[in-house]
Amino acid sequence: MPPSDDAAPSAAAALIRLREEMERPPYHWFLKPRPEAVDADTGAVTITLPFRPEFRRSPSEPGYHGGVIASLIDLAGHAAVALRIGRMAPTIDLRIDYMRAAGNGDLRATAKVRRAGRTTALADVEIMDCDGKVIAVGRGTFSTFAG
Amino acid sequence: MPPSDDAAPSAAAALIRLREEMERPPYHWFLKPRPEAVDADTGAVTITLPFRPEFRRSPSEPGYHGGVIASLIDLAGHAAVALRIGRMAPTIDLRIDYMRAAGNGDLRATAKVRRAGRTTALADVEIMDCDGKVIAVGRGTFSTFAG
Amino acid sequence: MPPSDDAAPSAAAALIRLREEMERPPYHWFLKPRPEAVDADTGAVTITLPFRPEFRRSPSEPGYHGGVIASLIDLAGHAAVALRIGRMAPTIDLRIDYMRAAGNGDLRATAKVRRAGRTTALADVEIMDCDGKVIAVGRGTFSTFAG
Amino acid sequence: MPPSDDAAPSAAAALIRLREEMERPPYHWFLKPRPEAVDADTGAVTITLPFRPEFRRSPSEPGYHGGVIASLIDLAGHAAVALRIGRMAPTIDLRIDYMRAAGNGDLRATAKVRRAGRTTALADVEIMDCDGKVIAVGRGTFSTFAG
């Protein structure tokens, strides 16, 4: 007997839902993050951030502002946790390690839930540039408390 | 005898320089952070982020997106370190703790250098809402290596 | 009318309680941390760690092992939160910044609760050496959920 | 032609060196961490911490003190970075996420260098209990500056 849709929504349905959620925050109207995939087995979420010149830290050199990368890590980690628990999961804390400069290409974030408990969840995020190099990693604690 | 400008630039000169630097990154043309003060004794930097609707996480409720707060922490911490060492100081890592939701009012960031060494510096940042409540704290390691 | 002991235990009573709690964990029988004071107004907790040669990272040079400093930050942050909420508060995450090497002298930890909510609390810890210099800072998220 | 020992020390030689280094810090005479393996391809380091009652946080319940786990993360991350660069690499900052309680069994730490630059390196550490469950993860920035 196949699993019911209620118990385990398909990855395709999760991706549709993620795309809807991703368009709600007004700040995302500026960033324009694009959900690409939800892994059916792990629930890992892949989100692309298409490059735009307003993401740069310098007018004369390539490279993203650290705040844009932090924003992508926050929203990707949140997306993975929210998808897992089926509701919003406010960020409690966030940590970002910048590893190398990204050029002026699209970024790709992959976020995985490491643990989801009754009050908090832990998510890991990797940010890759368009050459597939990891340019930053993030880790965050999110609130899962239903109240 | 007054201190020479080379050895200890006045707080007023530092504020002018900070305002120039703050306008360079294209991402700041979106955020529009506004340097308010540089403390003459401690070098602490105060930067206001005037509220705009595009900073929200929800179209229907008040409150900033976590990525905007992370961005403000990154740029304020960087500003304090850069002012201290007299050049850019790329962010190595950044940690943000979200303490309470901010409403739709301006934010105020205060950033202090805790330690500045030959290769790295540590900065602490507090974000207050317009009622003077701390809504988030941040801490970051920045590169001070001259090469 | 004086405040009742139930609503606001005196700093002296809190210190007695803290000393009892500090002796319970078997790992503390090795570390031997010594609670010194509880601030009546802020609830900040001060704990001394008397130096012992087995805390060193090197047999030939002065200085504490980073793990000992991390342990002191963990237990001091926990003590401040546990005192505030009146029960144990398991550590969810912990961040330590090592600022300068401490010599072979006692360490002093001061821990303050920055926020205590229904499910998590945030605490800040500073570690000073015997000259009063800050040698490390820590920040942690602790669980306050009563179940 | 085989790679020279200078350029790429074999995993076996690295393990011998790691075992020697692991016995130097006086604090390790208490912890007794045991290097198990060095991965020839990735340089990942595996270190076991055999359980001892003095590592517990409670005299009556199973489970490690958070400070012991933080210590294991610090020393494993340091070991991976030191092995990569061929000298000590003082910890700049360390972050630990506690995921679930470990019982009274041995712990196993696996540490990997994520990036090693001219002034800093980033390492990731996972701590597993004797059932192979991840009970904590750590991430740290270490100094690689030769001076």
mmCIF file of C-alpha atoms in Angstrom, chain C residues 35-111:
data_model
loop_
_atom_site.group_PDB
_atom_site.id
_atom_site.type_symbol
_atom_site.label_atom_id
_atom_site.label_comp_id
_atom_site.label_asym_id
_atom_site.label_seq_id
_atom_site.Cartn_x
_atom_site.Cartn_y
_atom_site.Cartn_z
ATOM 1 C CA PRO C 35 30.640 30.343 42.828
ATOM 2 C CA GLU C 36 31.570 33.742 44.258
ATOM 3 C CA ALA C 37 28.573 35.994 43.877
ATOM 4 C CA VAL C 38 25.074 36.437 42.531
ATOM 5 C CA ASP C 39 24.106 39.990 41.659
ATOM 6 C CA ALA C 40 20.884 40.909 43.444
ATOM 7 C CA ASP C 41 19.730 43.256 40.688
ATOM 8 C CA THR C 42 20.722 41.531 37.474
ATOM 9 C CA GLY C 43 21.022 37.898 38.533
ATOM 10 C CA ALA C 44 24.539 37.838 37.044
ATOM 11 C CA VAL C 45 26.621 34.990 38.384
ATOM 12 C CA THR C 46 30.354 35.114 39.131
ATOM 13 C CA ILE C 47 32.291 31.852 39.291
ATOM 14 C CA THR C 48 36.016 31.412 39.875
ATOM 15 C CA LEU C 49 38.045 28.567 38.432
ATOM 16 C CA PRO C 50 41.188 28.154 40.539
ATOM 17 C CA PHE C 51 44.133 27.247 38.318
ATOM 18 C CA ARG C 52 45.466 23.718 38.377
ATOM 19 C CA PRO C 53 48.297 22.337 36.215
ATOM 20 C CA GLU C 54 46.003 19.717 34.675
ATOM 21 C CA PHE C 55 44.064 22.512 32.899
ATOM 22 C CA ARG C 56 47.007 23.396 30.659
ATOM 23 C CA ARG C 57 47.288 22.750 26.931
ATOM 24 C CA SER C 58 51.058 22.412 27.036
ATOM 25 C CA PRO C 59 53.332 20.782 29.616
ATOM 26 C CA SER C 60 56.019 23.406 29.062
ATOM 27 C CA GLU C 61 54.134 26.678 28.546
ATOM 28 C CA PRO C 62 51.534 28.567 30.583
ATOM 29 C CA GLY C 63 47.939 28.707 29.397
ATOM 30 C CA TYR C 64 44.624 26.918 29.630
ATOM 31 C CA HIS C 65 43.357 24.274 27.233
ATOM 32 C CA GLY C 66 40.493 25.653 25.159
ATOM 33 C CA GLY C 67 38.258 22.831 26.368
ATOM 34 C CA VAL C 68 38.591 23.950 29.977
ATOM 35 C CA ILE C 69 37.589 27.498 29.038
ATOM 36 C CA ALA C 70 34.657 26.158 26.995
ATOM 37 C CA SER C 71 33.607 24.081 30.007
ATOM 38 C CA LEU C 72 33.709 27.102 32.297
ATOM 39 C CA ILE C 73 31.595 29.096 29.827
ATOM 40 C CA ASP C 74 29.072 26.272 29.562
ATOM 41 C CA LEU C 75 28.675 25.809 33.308
ATOM 42 C CA ALA C 76 28.566 29.542 34.080
ATOM 43 C CA GLY C 77 25.973 30.272 31.398
ATOM 44 C CA HIS C 78 23.920 27.318 32.587
ATOM 45 C CA ALA C 79 24.172 28.488 36.213
ATOM 46 C CA ALA C 80 22.821 31.944 35.366
ATOM 47 C CA VAL C 81 19.890 30.555 33.394
ATOM 48 C CA ALA C 82 19.096 27.791 35.900
ATOM 49 C CA LEU C 83 19.079 30.303 38.724
ATOM 50 C CA ARG C 84 16.702 32.528 36.805
ATOM 51 C CA ILE C 85 14.173 29.829 35.909
ATOM 52 C CA GLY C 86 14.591 27.720 39.035
ATOM 53 C CA ARG C 87 15.512 24.443 37.321
ATOM 54 C CA MET C 88 18.090 22.849 35.020
ATOM 55 C CA ALA C 89 18.362 24.344 31.527
ATOM 56 C CA PRO C 90 20.166 21.996 29.109
ATOM 57 C CA THR C 91 22.548 23.702 26.699
ATOM 58 C CA ILE C 92 21.212 23.815 23.137
ATOM 59 C CA ASP C 93 24.185 25.551 21.572
ATOM 60 C CA LEU C 94 27.315 27.316 22.712
ATOM 61 C CA ARG C 95 29.762 29.690 21.047
ATOM 62 C CA ILE C 96 33.178 30.611 22.368
ATOM 63 C CA ASP C 97 35.590 33.299 21.157
ATOM 64 C CA TYR C 98 39.136 32.983 22.449
ATOM 65 C CA MET C 99 40.641 36.451 22.668
ATOM 66 C CA ARG C 100 44.030 36.104 24.325
ATOM 67 C CA ALA C 101 46.047 33.457 26.141
ATOM 68 C CA ALA C 102 45.561 33.255 29.890
ATOM 69 C CA GLY C 103 48.588 32.523 32.022
ATOM 70 C CA ASN C 104 48.726 30.145 34.950
ATOM 71 C CA GLY C 105 46.334 32.082 37.176
ATOM 72 C CA ASP C 106 42.760 31.668 38.316
ATOM 73 C CA LEU C 107 39.953 32.450 35.879
ATOM 74 C CA ARG C 108 36.800 34.364 36.690
ATOM 75 C CA ALA C 109 33.575 33.846 34.738
ATOM 76 C CA THR C 110 30.683 36.316 34.798
ATOM 77 C CA ALA C 111 27.445 35.091 33.247
#
